[in-house]
C-alpha cells in the first residue's frame, strides 16, 4: 500500500478520473461524434442524390432530344406531304380551269359560227327575195305591157336559177 | 528543481484533494466539450472553418478504425470510445509542453527546502489517470468479449479444466489481461512523465534554445502515445469481438 501511495495512487483521484472520462465520453458522443456522423451520412446521401438526379436529368434530356428529333422528322414528312398534295391539287385545278376555258372557247366559237351561218342564211333568203322582186320589177319594167305578170315571174325565177348556177 | 512521481495537491474541495493533473484534466475536458458544442450547435452540410478541422480529425480517426475493422458500421460503434481516448490523451499530453508546465506554481517550504508546486502537470503524468483509462479500456474489452460469445464461453477462455495444457493456457490468458492493465497505464505514464522530467532538466541546465528540439520531440511523443493507447484498445476490442472465430 505504501508503494501505491508513493506512486501517487489515491482511489478518490482514480475514481474521479474514471468519472471524468465517462463524462467526456457521453458529452462528446452527443456533441461531437453524433453530429459529425450525421453530417457525413447526410452529405453522402445528398451527393448520391445529386448524382442520381444528374443521371436521370441526362436520361430525360436524351429522351427529350430523341422525342424532339422524331417530332421534327414527322413534321418534315407531313410538310412534304402537304406540299405534294397542294402541288397536285394546283395542277389539277389548273388542268380543270384550262379545260373549262377551252370548252368555253369552243362553245363560243361554235355559237358564233352558228349565228353567222343563220344570219347568212337569213341574209341569203332576204337577198333572194329582194332579188326576185327586183328582177320582177326590172323585167316588168322592160316588158311593160308585153307580158302578163305570170310569165314574167316565171322568167325571173328561171333567170335567177341560171344565175345561181 | 524537484521531481515528484505523484501529482501534487493544489487545494482541497471538502476532503477531496485537487491535484494539478486533475485540474488540467478538467480544463482539457471543458475545452473539448466547449469547442464541440460551439462548432456543432448548428451543423452545415457545407463545412467551414472549425467544423472542417473537427470533421477532418474525426474522419481520420474513423479511417484508422476502418483499417482495423474493415467494416464501417463497426467503426461507427467503436468511434466514440477510441476517439475519446485519443482526443483526451493527446490534448492532456500536450499540456506538458505548455510554457509554465512544472515551473509556475505555488511555492512551499518543506523540511527547509523550497519547493514549487506547479499549476500545470500533464494529466498523463499521473498514474491515477492512466490507470483509470486502462481500467476503462480493459473492462470494455471484457464486456465486448462477453457480449459477443456469452458469459460462460468467455470465462472458459480463462478457466478451462478440459486438459492440463488448456488450464495453463487459461491462466496465462488471465495474466495477460492483468498485464494489459499494467502495460497500458505504465506505458503512457512513463512516456509522458519522462518527457516532463526531461524538459525540466533541460530547462534547468540550458534555459535557451536547447530545449526547443526536446519540446518538438515531446509534442511528437504525446501524439504517438495517444495513438498507441487508442489503437491498442481498438485492436483488443476488435479481437474480443472476433473471439468466437478463433
Short mmCIF file of C-alpha atoms in Angstrom, two decimals:
data_model
loop_
_atom_site.label_atom_id
_atom_site.label_comp_id
_atom_site.label_asym_id
_atom_site.label_seq_id
_atom_site.Cartn_x
_atom_site.Cartn_y
_atom_site.Cartn_z
CA UNK A 1 0.00 0.00 0.00
CA UNK A 2 2.86 2.29 0.76
CA UNK A 3 4.23 1.75 -2.74
CA UNK A 4 0.89 2.86 -4.20
CA UNK A 5 0.93 5.99 -2.09
CA UNK A 6 4.45 6.75 -3.20
CA UNK A 7 3.33 6.45 -6.82
CA UNK A 8 0.61 8.96 -6.00
CA UNK A 9 -2.23 6.50 -6.45
CA UNK A 10 -5.26 7.63 -4.49
CA UNK A 11 -8.54 5.78 -5.02
CA UNK A 12 -10.50 9.04 -4.78
CA UNK A 13 -8.48 10.57 -7.63
CA UNK A 14 -8.70 7.36 -9.60
CA UNK A 15 -12.49 7.25 -9.33
CA UNK A 16 -12.64 10.93 -10.18
CA UNK A 17 -10.63 10.26 -13.35
CA UNK A 18 -12.97 7.39 -14.25
CA UNK A 19 -15.89 9.75 -13.85
CA UNK A 20 -14.08 12.42 -15.88
CA UNK A 21 -13.64 10.01 -18.75
CA UNK A 22 -17.24 8.85 -18.54
CA UNK A 23 -18.50 12.44 -18.63
CA UNK A 24 -16.27 13.31 -21.57
CA UNK A 25 -17.33 10.14 -23.38
CA UNK A 26 -21.06 10.84 -23.02
CA UNK A 27 -20.87 14.53 -23.84
CA UNK A 28 -18.56 14.17 -26.83
CA UNK A 29 -20.77 11.38 -28.12
CA UNK A 30 -23.69 13.77 -28.04
CA UNK A 31 -21.94 16.96 -29.16
CA UNK A 32 -19.20 15.69 -31.45
CA UNK A 33 -19.44 12.18 -32.84
CA UNK A 34 -23.15 12.03 -33.46
CA UNK A 35 -23.32 15.37 -35.30
CA UNK A 36 -20.27 14.51 -37.37
CA UNK A 37 -21.54 11.07 -38.30
CA UNK A 38 -24.94 12.60 -39.08
CA UNK A 39 -23.37 15.25 -41.27
CA UNK A 40 -21.20 12.70 -43.07
CA UNK A 41 -24.21 10.49 -43.63
CA UNK A 42 -26.38 13.38 -44.78
CA UNK A 43 -23.66 14.66 -47.08
CA UNK A 44 -23.22 11.19 -48.52
CA UNK A 45 -26.92 10.82 -49.25
CA UNK A 46 -27.08 14.34 -50.67
CA UNK A 47 -24.19 13.66 -53.02
CA UNK A 48 -25.65 10.34 -54.02
CA UNK A 49 -28.98 12.03 -54.67
CA UNK A 50 -27.21 14.69 -56.72
CA UNK A 51 -25.55 12.04 -58.85
CA UNK A 52 -28.83 10.24 -59.23
CA UNK A 53 -30.61 13.44 -60.22
CA UNK A 54 -27.92 14.33 -62.71
CA UNK A 55 -28.16 10.88 -64.24
CA UNK A 56 -31.94 10.98 -64.52
CA UNK A 57 -31.79 14.51 -65.90
CA UNK A 58 -29.33 13.35 -68.52
CA UNK A 59 -31.60 10.47 -69.42
CA UNK A 60 -34.57 12.80 -69.62
CA UNK A 61 -32.61 15.17 -71.79
CA UNK A 62 -31.55 12.47 -74.21
CA UNK A 63 -35.09 11.17 -74.33
CA UNK A 64 -36.42 14.65 -74.95
CA UNK A 65 -33.87 15.16 -77.68
CA UNK A 66 -34.92 11.90 -79.28
CA UNK A 67 -38.57 12.90 -78.99
CA UNK A 68 -37.86 16.29 -80.48
CA UNK A 69 -35.95 14.88 -83.41
CA UNK A 70 -38.72 12.35 -84.03
CA UNK A 71 -41.25 15.15 -83.90
CA UNK A 72 -39.24 17.25 -86.32
CA UNK A 73 -38.90 14.28 -88.64
CA UNK A 74 -42.63 13.72 -88.54
CA UNK A 75 -43.35 17.39 -89.12
CA UNK A 76 -40.99 17.43 -92.09
CA UNK A 77 -42.71 14.42 -93.58
CA UNK A 78 -46.10 15.97 -93.05
CA UNK A 79 -44.98 19.24 -94.56
CA UNK A 80 -43.57 17.43 -97.58
CA UNK A 81 -46.82 15.54 -97.89
CA UNK A 82 -48.87 18.72 -97.67
CA UNK A 83 -46.74 20.46 -100.26
CA UNK A 84 -47.02 17.49 -102.55
CA UNK A 85 -50.77 17.38 -102.11
CA UNK A 86 -51.02 21.11 -102.73
CA UNK A 87 -48.95 20.82 -105.87
CA UNK A 88 -51.12 18.01 -107.09
CA UNK A 89 -54.29 19.94 -106.29
CA UNK A 90 -52.96 23.03 -108.01
CA UNK A 91 -52.04 21.00 -111.04
CA UNK A 92 -55.48 19.51 -111.16
CA UNK A 93 -57.16 22.84 -110.73
CA UNK A 94 -55.05 24.34 -113.47
CA UNK A 95 -55.94 21.44 -115.73
CA UNK A 96 -59.59 21.83 -114.96
CA UNK A 97 -59.57 25.57 -115.46
CA UNK A 98 -57.74 25.17 -118.70
CA UNK A 99 -60.20 22.53 -119.84
CA UNK A 100 -63.08 24.74 -118.89
CA UNK A 101 -61.61 27.69 -120.73
CA UNK A 102 -61.04 25.56 -123.80
CA UNK A 103 -64.60 24.27 -123.65
CA UNK A 104 -65.89 27.81 -123.28
CA UNK A 105 -63.85 28.95 -126.22
CA UNK A 106 -65.11 26.06 -128.30
CA UNK A 107 -68.63 26.77 -127.26
CA UNK A 108 -68.33 30.46 -128.08
CA UNK A 109 -66.77 29.75 -131.45
CA UNK A 110 -69.44 27.22 -132.22
CA UNK A 111 -72.22 29.54 -131.20
CA UNK A 112 -70.71 32.37 -133.18
CA UNK A 113 -70.41 30.14 -136.22
CA UNK A 114 -74.00 29.03 -135.82
CA UNK A 115 -75.10 32.59 -135.52
CA UNK A 116 -73.09 33.59 -138.56
CA UNK A 117 -74.48 30.71 -140.56
CA UNK A 118 -78.02 31.54 -139.54
CA UNK A 119 -77.53 35.15 -140.33
CA UNK A 120 -76.00 34.32 -143.65
CA UNK A 121 -78.98 32.07 -144.33
CA UNK A 122 -81.32 34.88 -143.43
CA UNK A 123 -79.38 37.29 -145.49
CA UNK A 124 -79.35 34.95 -148.45
CA UNK A 125 -83.03 34.39 -148.15
CA UNK A 126 -83.66 38.12 -147.88
CA UNK A 127 -81.40 38.84 -150.82
CA UNK A 128 -83.10 36.15 -152.88
CA UNK A 129 -86.48 37.60 -152.10
CA UNK A 130 -85.30 41.08 -152.80
CA UNK A 131 -83.62 39.94 -155.96
CA UNK A 132 -86.79 38.21 -157.18
CA UNK A 133 -88.80 41.28 -156.61
CA UNK A 134 -86.09 43.48 -158.17
CA UNK A 135 -85.78 41.21 -161.17
CA UNK A 136 -89.54 41.02 -161.50
CA UNK A 137 -89.79 44.72 -161.33
CA UNK A 138 -86.98 45.13 -163.83
CA UNK A 139 -88.48 42.61 -166.09
CA UNK A 140 -91.83 44.11 -165.76
CA UNK A 141 -90.34 47.48 -166.48
CA UNK A 142 -88.63 46.07 -169.55
CA UNK A 143 -91.55 44.03 -170.65
CA UNK A 144 -94.10 46.57 -169.72
CA UNK A 145 -97.28 45.84 -171.25
CA UNK A 146 -95.81 42.98 -173.18
CA UNK A 147 -96.41 40.12 -170.91
CA UNK A 148 -98.54 39.39 -168.02
CA UNK A 149 -97.35 39.05 -164.60
CA UNK A 150 -97.33 35.31 -164.55
CA UNK A 151 -94.93 34.98 -167.43
CA UNK A 152 -92.53 37.48 -166.01
CA UNK A 153 -92.38 35.78 -162.69
CA UNK A 154 -91.59 32.51 -164.32
CA UNK A 155 -88.95 34.14 -166.38
CA UNK A 156 -87.40 35.84 -163.47
CA UNK A 157 -87.22 32.62 -161.49
CA UNK A 158 -85.54 30.94 -164.39
CA UNK A 159 -83.07 33.74 -164.76
CA UNK A 160 -82.14 33.58 -161.11
CA UNK A 161 -81.71 29.85 -161.19
CA UNK A 162 -79.43 30.20 -164.10
CA UNK A 163 -77.60 32.99 -162.42
CA UNK A 164 -77.35 30.84 -159.27
CA UNK A 165 -75.89 28.05 -161.37
CA UNK B 1 14.17 21.60 -9.03
CA UNK B 2 12.09 18.81 -7.59
CA UNK B 3 10.75 15.75 -9.32
CA UNK B 4 7.70 14.09 -7.88
CA UNK B 5 6.23 10.87 -9.25
CA UNK B 6 2.91 11.70 -7.65
CA UNK B 7 0.76 14.58 -8.82
CA UNK B 8 0.91 17.44 -6.35
CA UNK B 9 -2.09 18.64 -4.41
CA UNK B 10 -3.05 22.24 -5.08
CA UNK B 11 -6.06 22.63 -2.82
CA UNK B 12 -8.91 20.67 -1.31
CA UNK B 13 -12.62 20.66 -2.03
CA UNK B 14 -14.03 19.28 1.20
CA UNK B 15 -11.78 16.29 1.79
CA UNK B 16 -11.21 15.73 -1.95
CA UNK B 17 -7.65 16.66 -2.93
CA UNK B 18 -7.50 18.59 -6.20
CA UNK B 19 -4.16 17.87 -7.83
CA UNK B 20 -2.58 19.84 -10.64
CA UNK B 21 -3.11 16.93 -13.05
CA UNK B 22 -6.79 16.77 -12.11
CA UNK B 23 -7.12 20.48 -12.80
CA UNK B 24 -5.61 20.03 -16.26
CA UNK B 25 -7.98 17.12 -16.94
CA UNK B 26 -10.93 19.38 -16.15
CA UNK B 27 -9.60 22.20 -18.30
CA UNK B 28 -8.99 19.91 -21.27
CA UNK B 29 -12.44 18.35 -20.84
CA UNK B 30 -14.06 21.76 -20.67
CA UNK B 31 -12.17 22.86 -23.78
CA UNK B 32 -13.12 19.78 -25.79
CA UNK B 33 -16.74 19.97 -24.70
CA UNK B 34 -16.98 23.69 -25.35
CA UNK B 35 -15.47 23.52 -28.84
CA UNK B 36 -17.57 20.51 -29.80
CA UNK B 37 -20.69 22.28 -28.65
CA UNK B 38 -19.63 25.57 -30.23
CA UNK B 39 -18.82 24.09 -33.62
CA UNK B 40 -21.74 21.68 -33.90
CA UNK B 41 -24.50 23.72 -32.28
CA UNK B 42 -25.60 24.22 -35.86
CA UNK B 43 -24.14 21.85 -38.36
CA UNK B 44 -23.98 22.71 -42.02
CA UNK B 45 -23.70 20.31 -44.94
CA UNK B 46 -21.05 22.51 -46.48
CA UNK B 47 -18.37 22.57 -43.79
CA UNK B 48 -16.48 25.72 -42.93
CA UNK B 49 -13.61 26.67 -40.68
CA UNK B 50 -13.58 24.83 -37.39
CA UNK B 51 -16.19 22.31 -38.46
CA UNK B 52 -13.85 21.33 -41.27
CA UNK B 53 -11.00 20.70 -38.85
CA UNK B 54 -13.17 18.68 -36.49
CA UNK B 55 -14.56 16.63 -39.35
CA UNK B 56 -11.08 16.08 -40.71
CA UNK B 57 -9.83 14.77 -37.36
CA UNK B 58 -12.83 12.53 -36.74
CA UNK B 59 -12.78 11.22 -40.30
CA UNK B 60 -9.08 10.44 -39.93
CA UNK B 61 -9.80 8.53 -36.71
CA UNK B 62 -12.67 6.76 -38.45
CA UNK B 63 -10.32 5.87 -41.30
CA UNK B 64 -7.77 4.41 -38.88
CA UNK B 65 -10.53 2.39 -37.18
CA UNK B 66 -11.69 1.22 -40.61
CA UNK B 67 -8.22 -0.08 -41.34
CA UNK B 68 -8.59 -2.40 -38.34
CA UNK B 69 -12.28 -3.37 -38.56
CA UNK B 70 -12.79 -3.31 -42.36
CA UNK B 71 -16.40 -2.53 -41.55
CA UNK B 72 -17.87 0.99 -41.48
CA UNK B 73 -20.78 0.11 -39.19
CA UNK B 74 -18.48 -1.49 -36.63
CA UNK B 75 -16.14 1.50 -36.90
CA UNK B 76 -19.03 3.81 -36.04
CA UNK B 77 -19.72 1.71 -32.92
CA UNK B 78 -16.10 1.89 -31.81
CA UNK B 79 -15.61 5.55 -32.73
CA UNK B 80 -16.86 7.22 -29.51
CA UNK B 81 -14.58 5.16 -27.25
CA UNK B 82 -11.49 5.25 -29.45
CA UNK B 83 -11.82 8.90 -30.42
CA UNK B 84 -12.49 9.99 -26.84
CA UNK B 85 -9.40 8.14 -25.61
CA UNK B 86 -7.30 9.62 -28.40
CA UNK B 87 -8.54 13.21 -28.07
CA UNK B 88 -8.42 13.26 -24.28
CA UNK B 89 -4.95 11.72 -24.08
CA UNK B 90 -3.41 13.74 -26.88
CA UNK B 91 -4.52 17.12 -25.53
CA UNK B 92 -3.65 16.17 -21.97
CA UNK B 93 -0.18 15.08 -23.15
CA UNK B 94 0.39 18.32 -24.98
CA UNK B 95 -0.31 20.40 -21.89
CA UNK B 96 3.05 19.07 -20.67
CA UNK B 97 4.86 21.22 -23.22
CA UNK B 98 2.98 24.41 -22.40
CA UNK B 99 5.19 27.15 -21.02
CA UNK B 100 4.91 27.11 -17.26
CA UNK B 101 4.45 23.36 -17.02
CA UNK B 102 6.43 22.26 -13.99
CA UNK B 103 7.73 25.78 -13.38
CA UNK B 104 4.94 28.16 -12.41
CA UNK B 105 3.16 27.31 -9.24
CA UNK B 106 2.77 27.66 -5.53
CA UNK B 107 5.98 27.90 -3.52
CA UNK B 108 6.12 25.73 -0.47
CA UNK B 109 8.77 25.08 2.11
CA UNK B 110 9.25 21.53 3.21
CA UNK B 111 11.98 20.44 5.58
CA UNK B 112 13.83 23.66 4.91
CA UNK B 113 13.79 23.18 1.10
CA UNK B 114 11.95 25.47 -1.27
CA UNK B 115 9.55 23.54 -3.48
CA UNK B 116 7.41 24.64 -6.40
CA UNK B 117 4.05 23.00 -6.78
CA UNK B 118 3.31 23.68 -10.49
CA UNK B 119 -0.18 24.54 -11.70
CA UNK B 120 0.32 22.68 -14.93
CA UNK B 121 1.13 19.00 -14.92
CA UNK B 122 0.14 16.77 -17.80
CA UNK B 123 -2.69 14.56 -16.58
CA UNK B 124 -0.97 11.58 -18.20
CA UNK B 125 1.95 12.13 -15.81
CA UNK B 126 -0.37 10.98 -13.05
CA UNK B 127 -0.91 7.25 -12.55
CA UNK B 128 -4.46 7.83 -11.30
CA UNK B 129 -5.44 8.97 -14.78
CA UNK B 130 -3.55 6.32 -16.75
CA UNK B 131 -4.80 3.51 -14.52
CA UNK B 132 -8.37 4.81 -14.77
CA UNK B 133 -8.05 4.87 -18.55
CA UNK B 134 -6.51 1.38 -18.61
CA UNK B 135 -9.36 0.09 -16.42
CA UNK B 136 -11.87 1.53 -18.87
CA UNK B 137 -10.06 0.04 -21.88
CA UNK B 138 -9.59 -3.42 -20.38
CA UNK B 139 -13.12 -3.51 -18.93
CA UNK B 140 -14.54 -2.59 -22.32
CA UNK B 141 -12.57 -5.44 -23.88
CA UNK B 142 -14.01 -7.91 -21.35
CA UNK B 143 -17.56 -6.61 -21.80
CA UNK B 144 -17.32 -6.82 -25.59
CA UNK B 145 -15.91 -10.33 -25.28
CA UNK B 146 -18.78 -11.46 -23.03
CA UNK B 147 -21.34 -9.80 -25.29
CA UNK B 148 -20.05 -11.42 -28.44
CA UNK B 149 -19.65 -15.05 -27.25
CA UNK B 150 -21.63 -15.22 -24.00
CA UNK B 151 -20.53 -15.18 -20.37
CA UNK B 152 -19.69 -18.86 -19.86
CA UNK B 153 -17.94 -19.26 -23.18
CA UNK B 154 -15.86 -16.20 -22.32
CA UNK B 155 -14.99 -17.42 -18.81
CA UNK B 156 -13.89 -20.72 -20.36
CA UNK B 157 -11.08 -18.80 -22.01
CA UNK B 158 -9.52 -18.27 -18.57
CA UNK B 159 -10.75 -21.24 -16.55
CA UNK B 160 -10.56 -24.34 -18.66
CA UNK B 161 -10.32 -27.74 -16.94
CA UNK B 162 -10.58 -29.87 -20.06
CA UNK B 163 -6.86 -30.61 -20.06
CA UNK B 164 -3.78 -29.53 -18.08
CA UNK B 165 -2.44 -27.68 -21.11
CA UNK B 166 -5.69 -25.75 -21.59
CA UNK B 167 -5.71 -24.95 -17.88
CA UNK B 168 -2.24 -23.46 -18.03
CA UNK B 169 -3.12 -21.55 -21.21
CA UNK B 170 -6.18 -20.17 -19.43
CA UNK B 171 -4.05 -18.97 -16.52
CA UNK B 172 -1.66 -17.32 -18.98
CA UNK B 173 -4.61 -15.60 -20.67
CA UNK B 174 -5.74 -14.30 -17.28
CA UNK B 175 -2.25 -13.00 -16.54
CA UNK B 176 -2.11 -11.32 -19.95
CA UNK B 177 -5.38 -9.47 -19.23
CA UNK B 178 -3.92 -8.14 -15.97
CA UNK B 179 -0.65 -7.28 -17.69
CA UNK B 180 -2.60 -5.32 -20.30
CA UNK B 181 -3.86 -3.15 -17.46
CA UNK B 182 -0.35 -2.52 -16.20
CA UNK B 183 1.28 -2.06 -19.60
CA UNK B 184 -1.43 0.35 -20.72
CA UNK B 185 -1.15 2.55 -17.65
CA UNK B 186 2.60 2.49 -17.10
CA UNK B 187 3.49 2.96 -20.78
CA UNK B 188 1.54 6.18 -21.00
CA UNK B 189 2.57 7.40 -17.57
CA UNK B 190 6.22 6.53 -18.16
CA UNK B 191 6.48 8.26 -21.51
CA UNK B 192 4.76 11.46 -20.51
CA UNK B 193 6.33 11.68 -17.06
CA UNK B 194 9.78 11.04 -18.53
CA UNK B 195 9.11 13.74 -21.09
CA UNK B 196 8.24 16.23 -18.38
CA UNK B 197 11.30 15.33 -16.37
CA UNK B 198 13.46 15.60 -19.48
CA UNK B 199 12.06 19.04 -20.28
CA UNK B 200 12.52 20.39 -16.77
CA UNK B 201 16.07 19.04 -16.63
CA UNK B 202 16.87 20.66 -19.97
CA UNK B 203 15.33 23.94 -18.87
CA UNK B 204 17.31 23.75 -15.66
CA UNK B 205 20.61 23.11 -17.43
CA UNK B 206 20.32 25.32 -20.54
CA UNK B 207 17.33 27.64 -20.43
CA UNK B 208 17.52 28.93 -24.01
CA UNK B 209 17.26 27.21 -27.44
CA UNK B 210 18.48 23.75 -26.37
CA UNK B 211 15.06 22.68 -25.01
CA UNK B 212 13.33 23.53 -28.32
CA UNK B 213 14.06 20.22 -30.12
CA UNK B 214 13.00 18.40 -26.97
CA UNK B 215 9.73 20.33 -26.94
CA UNK B 216 9.15 19.23 -30.54
CA UNK B 217 10.03 15.67 -29.53
CA UNK B 218 7.55 15.79 -26.65
CA UNK B 219 4.78 17.00 -28.96
CA UNK B 220 5.53 14.01 -31.17
CA UNK B 221 5.72 11.58 -28.23
CA UNK B 222 2.43 12.94 -26.85
CA UNK B 223 0.73 12.25 -30.18
CA UNK B 224 2.28 8.80 -30.58
CA UNK B 225 1.36 7.70 -27.05
CA UNK B 226 -2.25 8.81 -27.51
CA UNK B 227 -2.35 6.94 -30.83
CA UNK B 228 -0.79 3.82 -29.27
CA UNK B 229 -3.28 3.81 -26.39
CA UNK B 230 -6.24 4.26 -28.71
CA UNK B 231 -5.00 1.75 -31.30
CA UNK B 232 -4.22 -0.94 -28.73
CA UNK B 233 -7.66 -0.51 -27.18
CA UNK B 234 -9.18 -0.77 -30.65
CA UNK B 235 -7.22 -3.89 -31.53
CA UNK B 236 -8.08 -5.61 -28.24
CA UNK B 237 -11.76 -4.73 -28.58
CA UNK B 238 -11.78 -5.97 -32.15
CA UNK B 239 -10.07 -9.20 -31.12
CA UNK B 240 -12.58 -9.71 -28.30
CA UNK B 241 -15.42 -9.20 -30.76
CA UNK B 242 -13.94 -11.69 -33.20
CA UNK B 243 -13.09 -14.19 -30.41
CA UNK B 244 -15.73 -16.73 -31.48
CA UNK B 245 -13.96 -17.18 -34.81
CA UNK B 246 -10.81 -18.37 -33.06
#
